[in-house]
PDB file of C-alpha atoms in Angstrom:
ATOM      1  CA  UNK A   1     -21.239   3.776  -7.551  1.00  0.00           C
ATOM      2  CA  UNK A   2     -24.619   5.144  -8.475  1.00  0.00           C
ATOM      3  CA  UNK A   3     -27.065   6.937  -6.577  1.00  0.00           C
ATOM      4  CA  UNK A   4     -29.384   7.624  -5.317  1.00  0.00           C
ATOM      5  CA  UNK A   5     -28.783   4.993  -2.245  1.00  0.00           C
ATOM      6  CA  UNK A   6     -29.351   5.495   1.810  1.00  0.00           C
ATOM      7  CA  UNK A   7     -26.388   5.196   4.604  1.00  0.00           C
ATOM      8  CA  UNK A   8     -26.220   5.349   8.185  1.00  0.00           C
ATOM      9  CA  UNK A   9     -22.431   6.877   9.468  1.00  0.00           C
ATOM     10  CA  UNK A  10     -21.358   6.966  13.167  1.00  0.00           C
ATOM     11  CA  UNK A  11     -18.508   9.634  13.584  1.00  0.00           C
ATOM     12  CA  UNK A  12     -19.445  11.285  11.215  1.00  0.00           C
ATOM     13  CA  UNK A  13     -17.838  14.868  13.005  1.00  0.00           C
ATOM     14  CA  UNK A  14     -14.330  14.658  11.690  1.00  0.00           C
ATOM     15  CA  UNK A  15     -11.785  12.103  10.715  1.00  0.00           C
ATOM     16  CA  UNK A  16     -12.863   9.137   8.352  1.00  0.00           C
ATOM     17  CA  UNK A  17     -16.397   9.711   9.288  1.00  0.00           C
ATOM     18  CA  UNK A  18     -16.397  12.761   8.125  1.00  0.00           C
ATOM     19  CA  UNK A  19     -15.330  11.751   4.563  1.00  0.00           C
ATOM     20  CA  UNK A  20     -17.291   8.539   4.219  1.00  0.00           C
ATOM     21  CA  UNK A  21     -20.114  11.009   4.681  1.00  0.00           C
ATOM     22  CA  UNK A  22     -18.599  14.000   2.301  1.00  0.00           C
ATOM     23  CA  UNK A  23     -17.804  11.321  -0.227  1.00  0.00           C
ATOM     24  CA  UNK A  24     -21.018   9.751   0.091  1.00  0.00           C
ATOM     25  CA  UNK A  25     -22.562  13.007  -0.887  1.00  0.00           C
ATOM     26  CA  UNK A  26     -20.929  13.647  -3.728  1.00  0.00           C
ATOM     27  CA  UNK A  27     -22.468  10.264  -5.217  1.00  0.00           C
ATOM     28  CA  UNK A  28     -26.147  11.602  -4.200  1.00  0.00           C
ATOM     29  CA  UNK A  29     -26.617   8.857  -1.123  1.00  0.00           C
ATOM     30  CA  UNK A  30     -29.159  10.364   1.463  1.00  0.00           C
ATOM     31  CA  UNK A  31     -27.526  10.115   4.476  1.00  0.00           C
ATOM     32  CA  UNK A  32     -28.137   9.246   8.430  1.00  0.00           C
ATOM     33  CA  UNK A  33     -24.848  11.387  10.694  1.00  0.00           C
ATOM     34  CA  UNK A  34     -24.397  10.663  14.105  1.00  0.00           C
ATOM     35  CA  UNK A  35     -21.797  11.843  16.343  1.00  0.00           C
ATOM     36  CA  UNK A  36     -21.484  12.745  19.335  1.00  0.00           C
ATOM     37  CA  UNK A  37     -19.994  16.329  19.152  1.00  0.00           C
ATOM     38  CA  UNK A  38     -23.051  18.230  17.383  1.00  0.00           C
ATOM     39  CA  UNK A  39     -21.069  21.025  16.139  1.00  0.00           C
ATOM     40  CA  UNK A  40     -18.699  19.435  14.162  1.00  0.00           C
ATOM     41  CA  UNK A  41     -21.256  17.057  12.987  1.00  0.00           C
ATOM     42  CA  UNK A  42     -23.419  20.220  12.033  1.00  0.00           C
ATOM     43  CA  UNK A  43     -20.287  21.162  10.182  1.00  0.00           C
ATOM     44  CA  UNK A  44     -20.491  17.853   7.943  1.00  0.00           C
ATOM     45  CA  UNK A  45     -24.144  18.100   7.133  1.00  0.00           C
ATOM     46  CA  UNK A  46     -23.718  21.477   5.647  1.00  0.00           C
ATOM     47  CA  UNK A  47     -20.988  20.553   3.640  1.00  0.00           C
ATOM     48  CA  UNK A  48     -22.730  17.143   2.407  1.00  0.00           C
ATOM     49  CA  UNK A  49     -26.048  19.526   1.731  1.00  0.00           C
ATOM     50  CA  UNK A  50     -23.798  21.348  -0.941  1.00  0.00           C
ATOM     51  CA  UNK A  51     -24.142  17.519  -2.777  1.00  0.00           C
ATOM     52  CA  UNK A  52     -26.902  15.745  -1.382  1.00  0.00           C
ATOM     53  CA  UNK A  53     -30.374  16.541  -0.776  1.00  0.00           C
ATOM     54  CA  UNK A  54     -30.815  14.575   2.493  1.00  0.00           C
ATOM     55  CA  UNK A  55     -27.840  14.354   5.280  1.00  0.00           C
ATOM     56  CA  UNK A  56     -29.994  14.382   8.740  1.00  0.00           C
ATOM     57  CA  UNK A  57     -27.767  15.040  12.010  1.00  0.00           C
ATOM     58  CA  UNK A  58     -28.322  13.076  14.830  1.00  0.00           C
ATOM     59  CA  UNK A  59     -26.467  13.921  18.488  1.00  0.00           C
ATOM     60  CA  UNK A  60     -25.406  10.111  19.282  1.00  0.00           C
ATOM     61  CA  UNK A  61     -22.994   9.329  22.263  1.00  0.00           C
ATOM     62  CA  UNK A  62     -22.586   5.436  20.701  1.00  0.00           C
ATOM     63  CA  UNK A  63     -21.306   4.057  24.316  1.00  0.00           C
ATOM     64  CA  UNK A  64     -25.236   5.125  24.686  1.00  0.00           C
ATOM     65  CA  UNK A  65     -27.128   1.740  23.685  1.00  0.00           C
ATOM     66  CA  UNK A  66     -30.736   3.732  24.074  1.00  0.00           C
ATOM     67  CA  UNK A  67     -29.455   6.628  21.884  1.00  0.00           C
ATOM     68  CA  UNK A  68     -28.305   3.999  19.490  1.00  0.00           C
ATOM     69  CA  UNK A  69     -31.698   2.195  18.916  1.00  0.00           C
ATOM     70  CA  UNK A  70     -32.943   5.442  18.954  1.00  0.00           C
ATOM     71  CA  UNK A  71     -30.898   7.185  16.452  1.00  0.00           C
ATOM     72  CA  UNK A  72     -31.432   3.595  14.320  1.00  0.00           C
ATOM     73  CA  UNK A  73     -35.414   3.450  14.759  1.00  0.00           C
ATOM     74  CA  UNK A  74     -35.683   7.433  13.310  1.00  0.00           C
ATOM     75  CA  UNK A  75     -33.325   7.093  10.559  1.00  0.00           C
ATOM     76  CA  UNK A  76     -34.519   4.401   8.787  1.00  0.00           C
ATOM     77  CA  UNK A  77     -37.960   5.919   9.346  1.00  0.00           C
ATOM     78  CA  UNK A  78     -37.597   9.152   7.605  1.00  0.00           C
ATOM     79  CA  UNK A  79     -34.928   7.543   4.860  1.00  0.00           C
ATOM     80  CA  UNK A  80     -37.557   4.418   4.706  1.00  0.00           C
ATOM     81  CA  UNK A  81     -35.160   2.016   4.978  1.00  0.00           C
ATOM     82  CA  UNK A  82     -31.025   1.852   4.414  1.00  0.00           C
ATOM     83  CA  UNK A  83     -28.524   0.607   2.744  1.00  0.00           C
ATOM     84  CA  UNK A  84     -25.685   0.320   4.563  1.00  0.00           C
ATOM     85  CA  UNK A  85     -24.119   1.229   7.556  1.00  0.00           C
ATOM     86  CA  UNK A  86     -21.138   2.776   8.295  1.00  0.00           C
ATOM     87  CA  UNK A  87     -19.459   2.069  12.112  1.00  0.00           C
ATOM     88  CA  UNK A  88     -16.673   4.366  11.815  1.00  0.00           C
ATOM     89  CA  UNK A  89     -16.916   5.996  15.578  1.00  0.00           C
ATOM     90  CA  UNK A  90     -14.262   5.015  18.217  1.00  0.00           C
ATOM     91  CA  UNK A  91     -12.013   6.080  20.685  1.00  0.00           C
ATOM     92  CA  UNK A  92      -8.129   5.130  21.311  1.00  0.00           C
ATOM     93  CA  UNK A  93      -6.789   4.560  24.732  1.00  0.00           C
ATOM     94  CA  UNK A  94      -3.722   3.579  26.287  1.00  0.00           C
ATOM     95  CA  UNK A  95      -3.014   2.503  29.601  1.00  0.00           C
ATOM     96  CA  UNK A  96      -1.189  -0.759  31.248  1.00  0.00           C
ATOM     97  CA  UNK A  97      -3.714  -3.215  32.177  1.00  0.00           C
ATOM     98  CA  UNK A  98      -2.392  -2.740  35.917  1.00  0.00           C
ATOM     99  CA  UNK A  99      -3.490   1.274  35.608  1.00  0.00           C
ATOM    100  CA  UNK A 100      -6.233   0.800  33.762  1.00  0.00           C
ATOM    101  CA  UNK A 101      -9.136   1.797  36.012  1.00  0.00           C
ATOM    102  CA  UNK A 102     -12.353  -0.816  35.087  1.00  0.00           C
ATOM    103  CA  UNK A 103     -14.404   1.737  34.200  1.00  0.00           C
ATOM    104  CA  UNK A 104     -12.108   2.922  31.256  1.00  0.00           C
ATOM    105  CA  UNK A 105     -11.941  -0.089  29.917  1.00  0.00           C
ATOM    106  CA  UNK A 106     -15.791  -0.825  29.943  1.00  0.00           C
ATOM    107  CA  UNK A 107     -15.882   2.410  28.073  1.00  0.00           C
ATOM    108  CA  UNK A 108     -13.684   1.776  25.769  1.00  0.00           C
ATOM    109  CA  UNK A 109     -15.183  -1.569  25.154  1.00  0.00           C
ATOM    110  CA  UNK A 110     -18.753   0.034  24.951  1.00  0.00           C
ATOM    111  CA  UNK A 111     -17.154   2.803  22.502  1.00  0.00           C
ATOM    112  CA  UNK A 112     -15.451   0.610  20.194  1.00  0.00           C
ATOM    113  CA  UNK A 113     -16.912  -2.729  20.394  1.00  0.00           C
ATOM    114  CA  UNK A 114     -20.763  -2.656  21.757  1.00  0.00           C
ATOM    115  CA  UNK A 115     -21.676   0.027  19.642  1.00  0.00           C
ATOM    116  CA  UNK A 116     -20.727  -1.502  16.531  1.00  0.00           C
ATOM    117  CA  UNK A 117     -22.883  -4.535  17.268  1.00  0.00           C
ATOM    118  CA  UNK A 118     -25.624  -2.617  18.600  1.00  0.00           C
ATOM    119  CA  UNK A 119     -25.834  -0.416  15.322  1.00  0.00           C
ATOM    120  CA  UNK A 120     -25.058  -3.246  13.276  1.00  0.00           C
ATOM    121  CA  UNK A 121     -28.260  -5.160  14.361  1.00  0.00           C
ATOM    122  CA  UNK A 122     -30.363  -1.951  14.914  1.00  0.00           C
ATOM    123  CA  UNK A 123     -29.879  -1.395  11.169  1.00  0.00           C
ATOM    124  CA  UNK A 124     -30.056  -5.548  10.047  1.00  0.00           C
ATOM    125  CA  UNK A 125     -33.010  -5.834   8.887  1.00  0.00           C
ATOM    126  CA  UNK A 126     -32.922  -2.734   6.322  1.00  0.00           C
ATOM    127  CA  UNK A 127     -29.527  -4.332   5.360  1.00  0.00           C
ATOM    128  CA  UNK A 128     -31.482  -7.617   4.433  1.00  0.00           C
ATOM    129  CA  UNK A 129     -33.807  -5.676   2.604  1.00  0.00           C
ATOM    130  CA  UNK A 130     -31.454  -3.478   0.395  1.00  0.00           C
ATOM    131  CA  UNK A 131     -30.743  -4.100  -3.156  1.00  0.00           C
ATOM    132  CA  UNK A 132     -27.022  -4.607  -1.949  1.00  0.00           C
ATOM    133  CA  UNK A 133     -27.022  -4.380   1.568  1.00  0.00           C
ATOM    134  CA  UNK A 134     -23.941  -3.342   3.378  1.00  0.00           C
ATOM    135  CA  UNK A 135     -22.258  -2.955   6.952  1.00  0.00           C
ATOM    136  CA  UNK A 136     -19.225  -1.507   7.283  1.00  0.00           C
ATOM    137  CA  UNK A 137     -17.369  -2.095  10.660  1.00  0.00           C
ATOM    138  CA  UNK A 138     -13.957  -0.330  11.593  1.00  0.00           C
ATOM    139  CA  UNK A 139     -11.446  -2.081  13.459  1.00  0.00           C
ATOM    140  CA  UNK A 140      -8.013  -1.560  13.581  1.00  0.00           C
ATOM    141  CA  UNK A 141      -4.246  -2.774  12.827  1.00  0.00           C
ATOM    142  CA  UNK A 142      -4.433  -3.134  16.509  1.00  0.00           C
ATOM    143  CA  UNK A 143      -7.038  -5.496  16.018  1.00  0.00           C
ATOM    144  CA  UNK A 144      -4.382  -8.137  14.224  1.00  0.00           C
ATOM    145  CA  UNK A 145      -1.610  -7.053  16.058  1.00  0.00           C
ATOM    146  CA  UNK A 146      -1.372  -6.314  20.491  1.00  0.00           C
ATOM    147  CA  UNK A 147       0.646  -3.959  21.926  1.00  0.00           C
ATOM    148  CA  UNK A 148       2.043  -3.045  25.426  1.00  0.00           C
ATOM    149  CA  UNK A 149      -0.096  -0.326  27.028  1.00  0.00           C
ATOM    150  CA  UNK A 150      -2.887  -0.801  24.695  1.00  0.00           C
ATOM    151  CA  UNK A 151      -5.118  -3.830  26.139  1.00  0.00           C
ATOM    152  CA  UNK A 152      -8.288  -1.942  26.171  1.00  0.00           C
ATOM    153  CA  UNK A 153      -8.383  -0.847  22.998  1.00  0.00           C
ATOM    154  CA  UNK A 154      -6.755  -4.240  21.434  1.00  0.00           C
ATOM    155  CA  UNK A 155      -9.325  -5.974  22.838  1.00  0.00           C
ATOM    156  CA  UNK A 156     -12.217  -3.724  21.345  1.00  0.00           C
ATOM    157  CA  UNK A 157     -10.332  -3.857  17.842  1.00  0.00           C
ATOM    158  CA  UNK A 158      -9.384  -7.288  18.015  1.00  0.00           C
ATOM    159  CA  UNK A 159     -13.462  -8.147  19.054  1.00  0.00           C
ATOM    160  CA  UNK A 160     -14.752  -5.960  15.826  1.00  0.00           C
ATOM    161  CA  UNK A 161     -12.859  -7.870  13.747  1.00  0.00           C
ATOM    162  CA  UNK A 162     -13.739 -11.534  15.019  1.00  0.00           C
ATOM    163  CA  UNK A 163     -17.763 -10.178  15.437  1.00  0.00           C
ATOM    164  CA  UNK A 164     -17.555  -8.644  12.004  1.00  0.00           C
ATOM    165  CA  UNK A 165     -16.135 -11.877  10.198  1.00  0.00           C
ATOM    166  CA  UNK A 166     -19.006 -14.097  12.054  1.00  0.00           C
ATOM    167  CA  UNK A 167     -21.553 -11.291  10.906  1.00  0.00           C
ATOM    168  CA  UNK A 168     -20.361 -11.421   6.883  1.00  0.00           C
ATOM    169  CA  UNK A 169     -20.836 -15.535   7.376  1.00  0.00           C
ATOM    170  CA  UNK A 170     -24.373 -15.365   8.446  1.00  0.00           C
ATOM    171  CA  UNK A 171     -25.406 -12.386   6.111  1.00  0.00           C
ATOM    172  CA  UNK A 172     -23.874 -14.756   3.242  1.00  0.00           C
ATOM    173  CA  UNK A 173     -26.278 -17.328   4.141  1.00  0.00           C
ATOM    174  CA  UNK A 174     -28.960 -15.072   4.244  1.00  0.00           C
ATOM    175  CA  UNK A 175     -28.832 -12.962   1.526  1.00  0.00           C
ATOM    176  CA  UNK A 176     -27.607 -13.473  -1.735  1.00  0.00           C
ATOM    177  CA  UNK A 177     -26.121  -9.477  -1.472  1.00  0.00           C
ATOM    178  CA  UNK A 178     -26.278  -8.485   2.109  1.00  0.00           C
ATOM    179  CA  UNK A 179     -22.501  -8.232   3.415  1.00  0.00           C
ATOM    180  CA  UNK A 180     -20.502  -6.888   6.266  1.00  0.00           C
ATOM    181  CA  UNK A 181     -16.764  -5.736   5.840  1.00  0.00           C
ATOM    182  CA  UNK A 182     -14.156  -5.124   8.245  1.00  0.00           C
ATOM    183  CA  UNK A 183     -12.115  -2.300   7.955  1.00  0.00           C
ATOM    184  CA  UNK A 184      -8.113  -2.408   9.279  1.00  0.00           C
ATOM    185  CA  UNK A 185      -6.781   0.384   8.859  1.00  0.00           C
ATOM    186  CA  UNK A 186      -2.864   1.803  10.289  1.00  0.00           C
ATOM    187  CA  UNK A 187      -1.987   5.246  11.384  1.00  0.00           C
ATOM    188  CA  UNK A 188      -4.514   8.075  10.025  1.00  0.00           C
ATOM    189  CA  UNK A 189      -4.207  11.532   9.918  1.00  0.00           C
ATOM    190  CA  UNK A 190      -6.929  12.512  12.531  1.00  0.00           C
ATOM    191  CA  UNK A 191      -7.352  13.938  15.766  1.00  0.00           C
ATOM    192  CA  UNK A 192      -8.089  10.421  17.270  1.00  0.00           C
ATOM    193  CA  UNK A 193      -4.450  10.697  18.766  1.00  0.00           C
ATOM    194  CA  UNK A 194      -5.213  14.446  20.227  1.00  0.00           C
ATOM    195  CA  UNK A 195      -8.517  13.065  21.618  1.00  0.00           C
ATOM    196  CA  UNK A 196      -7.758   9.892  23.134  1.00  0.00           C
ATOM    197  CA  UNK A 197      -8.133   8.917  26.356  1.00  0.00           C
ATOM    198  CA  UNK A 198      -5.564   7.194  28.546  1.00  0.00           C
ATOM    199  CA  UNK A 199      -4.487   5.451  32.300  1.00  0.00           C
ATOM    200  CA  UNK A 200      -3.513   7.933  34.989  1.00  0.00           C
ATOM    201  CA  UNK A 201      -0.075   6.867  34.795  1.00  0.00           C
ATOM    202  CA  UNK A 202       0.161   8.251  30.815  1.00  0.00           C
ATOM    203  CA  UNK A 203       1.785  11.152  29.066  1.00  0.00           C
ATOM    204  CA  UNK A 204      -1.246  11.786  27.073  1.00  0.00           C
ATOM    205  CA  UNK A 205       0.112  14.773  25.101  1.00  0.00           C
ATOM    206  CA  UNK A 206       3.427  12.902  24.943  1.00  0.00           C
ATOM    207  CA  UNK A 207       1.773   9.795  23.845  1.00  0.00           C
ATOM    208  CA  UNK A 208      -0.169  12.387  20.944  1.00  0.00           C
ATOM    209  CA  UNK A 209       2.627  13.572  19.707  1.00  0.00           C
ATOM    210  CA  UNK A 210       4.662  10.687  18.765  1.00  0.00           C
ATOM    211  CA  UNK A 211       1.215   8.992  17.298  1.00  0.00           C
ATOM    212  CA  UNK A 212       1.269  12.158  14.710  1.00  0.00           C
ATOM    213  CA  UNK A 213       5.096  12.430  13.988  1.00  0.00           C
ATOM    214  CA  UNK A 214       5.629   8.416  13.742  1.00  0.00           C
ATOM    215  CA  UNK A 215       2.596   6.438  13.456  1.00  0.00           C
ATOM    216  CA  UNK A 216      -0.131   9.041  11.373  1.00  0.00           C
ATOM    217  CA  UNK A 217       0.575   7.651   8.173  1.00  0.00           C
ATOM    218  CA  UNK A 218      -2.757   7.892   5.412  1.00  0.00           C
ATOM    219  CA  UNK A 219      -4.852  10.984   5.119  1.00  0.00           C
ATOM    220  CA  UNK A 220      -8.456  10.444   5.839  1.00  0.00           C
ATOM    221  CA  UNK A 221      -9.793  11.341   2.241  1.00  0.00           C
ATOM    222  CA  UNK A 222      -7.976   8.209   0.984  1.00  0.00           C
ATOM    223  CA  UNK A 223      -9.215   5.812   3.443  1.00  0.00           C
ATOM    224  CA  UNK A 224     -12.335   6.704   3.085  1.00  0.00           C
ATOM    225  CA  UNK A 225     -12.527   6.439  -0.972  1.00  0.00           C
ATOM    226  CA  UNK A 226     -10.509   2.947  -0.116  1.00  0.00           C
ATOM    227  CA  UNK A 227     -13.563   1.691   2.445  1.00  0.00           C
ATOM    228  CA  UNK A 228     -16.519   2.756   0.301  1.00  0.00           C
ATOM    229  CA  UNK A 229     -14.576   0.991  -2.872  1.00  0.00           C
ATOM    230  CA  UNK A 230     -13.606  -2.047  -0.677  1.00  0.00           C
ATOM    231  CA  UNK A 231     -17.725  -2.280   0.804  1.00  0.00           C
ATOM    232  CA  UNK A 232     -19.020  -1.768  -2.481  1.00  0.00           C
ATOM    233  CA  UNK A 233     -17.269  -4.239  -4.036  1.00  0.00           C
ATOM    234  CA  UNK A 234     -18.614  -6.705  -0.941  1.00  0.00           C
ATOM    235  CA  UNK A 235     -15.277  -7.415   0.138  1.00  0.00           C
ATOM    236  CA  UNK A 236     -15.111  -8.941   3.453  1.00  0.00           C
ATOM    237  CA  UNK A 237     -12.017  -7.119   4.433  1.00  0.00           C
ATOM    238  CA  UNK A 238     -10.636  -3.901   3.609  1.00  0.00           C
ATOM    239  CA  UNK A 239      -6.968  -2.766   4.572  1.00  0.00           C
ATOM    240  CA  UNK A 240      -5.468   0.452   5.193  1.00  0.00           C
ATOM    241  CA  UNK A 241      -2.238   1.557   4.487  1.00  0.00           C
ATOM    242  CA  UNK A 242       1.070   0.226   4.188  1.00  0.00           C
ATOM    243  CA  UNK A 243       1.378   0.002   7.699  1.00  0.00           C
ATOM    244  CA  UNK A 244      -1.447  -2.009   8.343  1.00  0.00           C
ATOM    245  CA  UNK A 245      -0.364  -4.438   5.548  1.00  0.00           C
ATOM    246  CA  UNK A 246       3.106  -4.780   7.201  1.00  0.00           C
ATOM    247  CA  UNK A 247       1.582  -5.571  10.515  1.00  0.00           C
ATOM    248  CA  UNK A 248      -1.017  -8.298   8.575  1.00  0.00           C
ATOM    249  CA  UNK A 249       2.444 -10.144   7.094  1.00  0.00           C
ATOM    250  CA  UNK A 250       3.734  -9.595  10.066  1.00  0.00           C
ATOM    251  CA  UNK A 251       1.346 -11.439  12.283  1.00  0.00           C
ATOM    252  CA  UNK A 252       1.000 -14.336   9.352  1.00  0.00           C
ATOM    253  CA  UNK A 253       4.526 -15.209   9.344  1.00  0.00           C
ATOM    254  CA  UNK A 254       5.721 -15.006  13.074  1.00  0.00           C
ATOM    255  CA  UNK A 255       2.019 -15.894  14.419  1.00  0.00           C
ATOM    256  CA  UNK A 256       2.284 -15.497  18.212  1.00  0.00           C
ATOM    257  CA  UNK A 257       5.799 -15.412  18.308  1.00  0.00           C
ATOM    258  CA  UNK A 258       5.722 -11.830  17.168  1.00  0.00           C
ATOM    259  CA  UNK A 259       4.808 -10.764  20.695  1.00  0.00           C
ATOM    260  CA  UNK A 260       8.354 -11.027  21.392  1.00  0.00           C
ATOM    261  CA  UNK A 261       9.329  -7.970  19.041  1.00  0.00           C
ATOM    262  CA  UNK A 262       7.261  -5.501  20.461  1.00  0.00           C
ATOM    263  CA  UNK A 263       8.284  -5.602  24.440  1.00  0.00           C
ATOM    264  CA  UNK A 264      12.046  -5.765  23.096  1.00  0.00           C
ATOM    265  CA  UNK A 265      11.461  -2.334  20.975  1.00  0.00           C
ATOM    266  CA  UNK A 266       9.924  -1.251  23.728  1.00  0.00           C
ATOM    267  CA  UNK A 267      12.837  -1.872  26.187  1.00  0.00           C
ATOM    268  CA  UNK A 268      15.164  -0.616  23.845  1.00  0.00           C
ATOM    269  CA  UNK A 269      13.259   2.665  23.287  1.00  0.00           C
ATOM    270  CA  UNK A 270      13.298   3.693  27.113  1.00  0.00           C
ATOM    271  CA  UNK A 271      17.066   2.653  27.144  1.00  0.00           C
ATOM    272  CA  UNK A 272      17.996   4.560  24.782  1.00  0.00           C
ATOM    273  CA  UNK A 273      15.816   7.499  26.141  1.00  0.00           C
ATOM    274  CA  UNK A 274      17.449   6.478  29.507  1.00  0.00           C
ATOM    275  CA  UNK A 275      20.684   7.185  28.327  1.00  0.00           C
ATOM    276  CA  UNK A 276      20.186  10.580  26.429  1.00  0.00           C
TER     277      UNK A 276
END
């Protein structure tokens, strides 16, 4: 992957974000941060300056559409032009739909889901313009597979994915090297767990915990050299971890009927808990 090229990165703080961005570096890409917590995003563009002679940081609260367009409008004026985009922020939640005040779950939604189209067409027509032109959108395993107590953020996963597909269909018609990827990945070992947000009615640091001990399965570093191999290549979809693959069979070869499994588990789970 040669340099030098130009990229865009939402949460680019910590996490996968982070390493798209360190990774990026390393290959001599300029590069466009945003995130919404300055001082770890400070923290990433001094490490990428150690490789790269551009990284600009950018305060962005993505549920922000203004600061979006904003952040979008600057970037591509002092980089004059980029080449891809990556849409890495996001926020988990859990919550029953019944405890799930509305306003959570327009955030969520606005978080997950809005900002990824919003940045996505903010940065569209650079994309069309690039050599090889690339948007990178994250979803989620959640976003082929629902759970119980996570409807807000299944729907914002499962709505990246569907918008991302349509968006790689129309860039292939338009470009002969413009293309979007969706990301899927499983568990990661982040602090999206230890920062998510959640219904009243949650155990939030309960909830955290058994995300890291049971779910927290690939370390950030290798997702990220998986999604920047994956979007390079132009592949329209890009999965992550063993997990995620398990729940992509899964899903093919029960289809729908695999909503059975999970409220069993469940149900199981608290009787056995019951009965400790």
């Amino acid at each position: 992957m040669p340099g030098p090229w130009k990229a865009a990165v939402t949460g680019a703080g910590s996490g996968v974000g982070r390493e798209i961005a360190l990774q990026l570096a390393r290959h001599n890409w300029s590069l466009a941060l945003a995130d919404k917590n300055y001082d770890a995003l400070l923290d990433t563009q001094s490490r990428c300056a150690a490789t790269t002679e551009i990284a600009r940081a950018t305060r962005v609260d993505v549920a922000n559409r203004n600061e979006i367009d904003s952040w979008a409008a600057s970037s591509s004026k002092a980089l004059d032009g980029l080449d891809a985009v990556f849409n890495v922020a996001g926020v988990l939640y859990s919550g029953d739909v019944i405890d799930t005040p509305p306003a959570d779950f327009d955030l969520v939604m606005a978080t997950n889901f809005e900002s990824v189209v919003i940045s996505s067409r903010a940065f569209l027509t650079d994309i069309l313009k690039s050599r090889r032109g690339r948007i990178v959108n994250v979803s989620s395993a959640f976003g082929f597979m629902s759970a119980p107590g996570y409807s807000a953020y299944n729907s914002s996963k499962f709505a990246v994915r569907g918008f991302t597909e349509a968006l790689n269909q129309e860039l292939r018609l338009a470009s002969r090297t413009a293309r979007a990827t969706c990301v899927i990945p499983g568990g990661l070992k982040t602090s999206i767990a230890r920062t998510a947000r959640s219904a009243p009615s949650v155990d939030q640091a309960r909830t955290a915990e058994l995300f890291d001990r049971r779910i927290a399965r690939t370390a950030p570093e290798d997702a990220a050299r998986k999604i920047i191999a994956g979007a390079w290549k132009g592949k329209s979809q890009v999965i992550v971890g063993q997990d995620a693959r398990l729940v992509d069979v899964t899903t093919r070869v029960l289809g729908p009927h695999y909503t059975q499994i999970l409220p069993a588990l469940q149900a199981l789970r608290r009787h056995c808990e019951g009965t400790d």
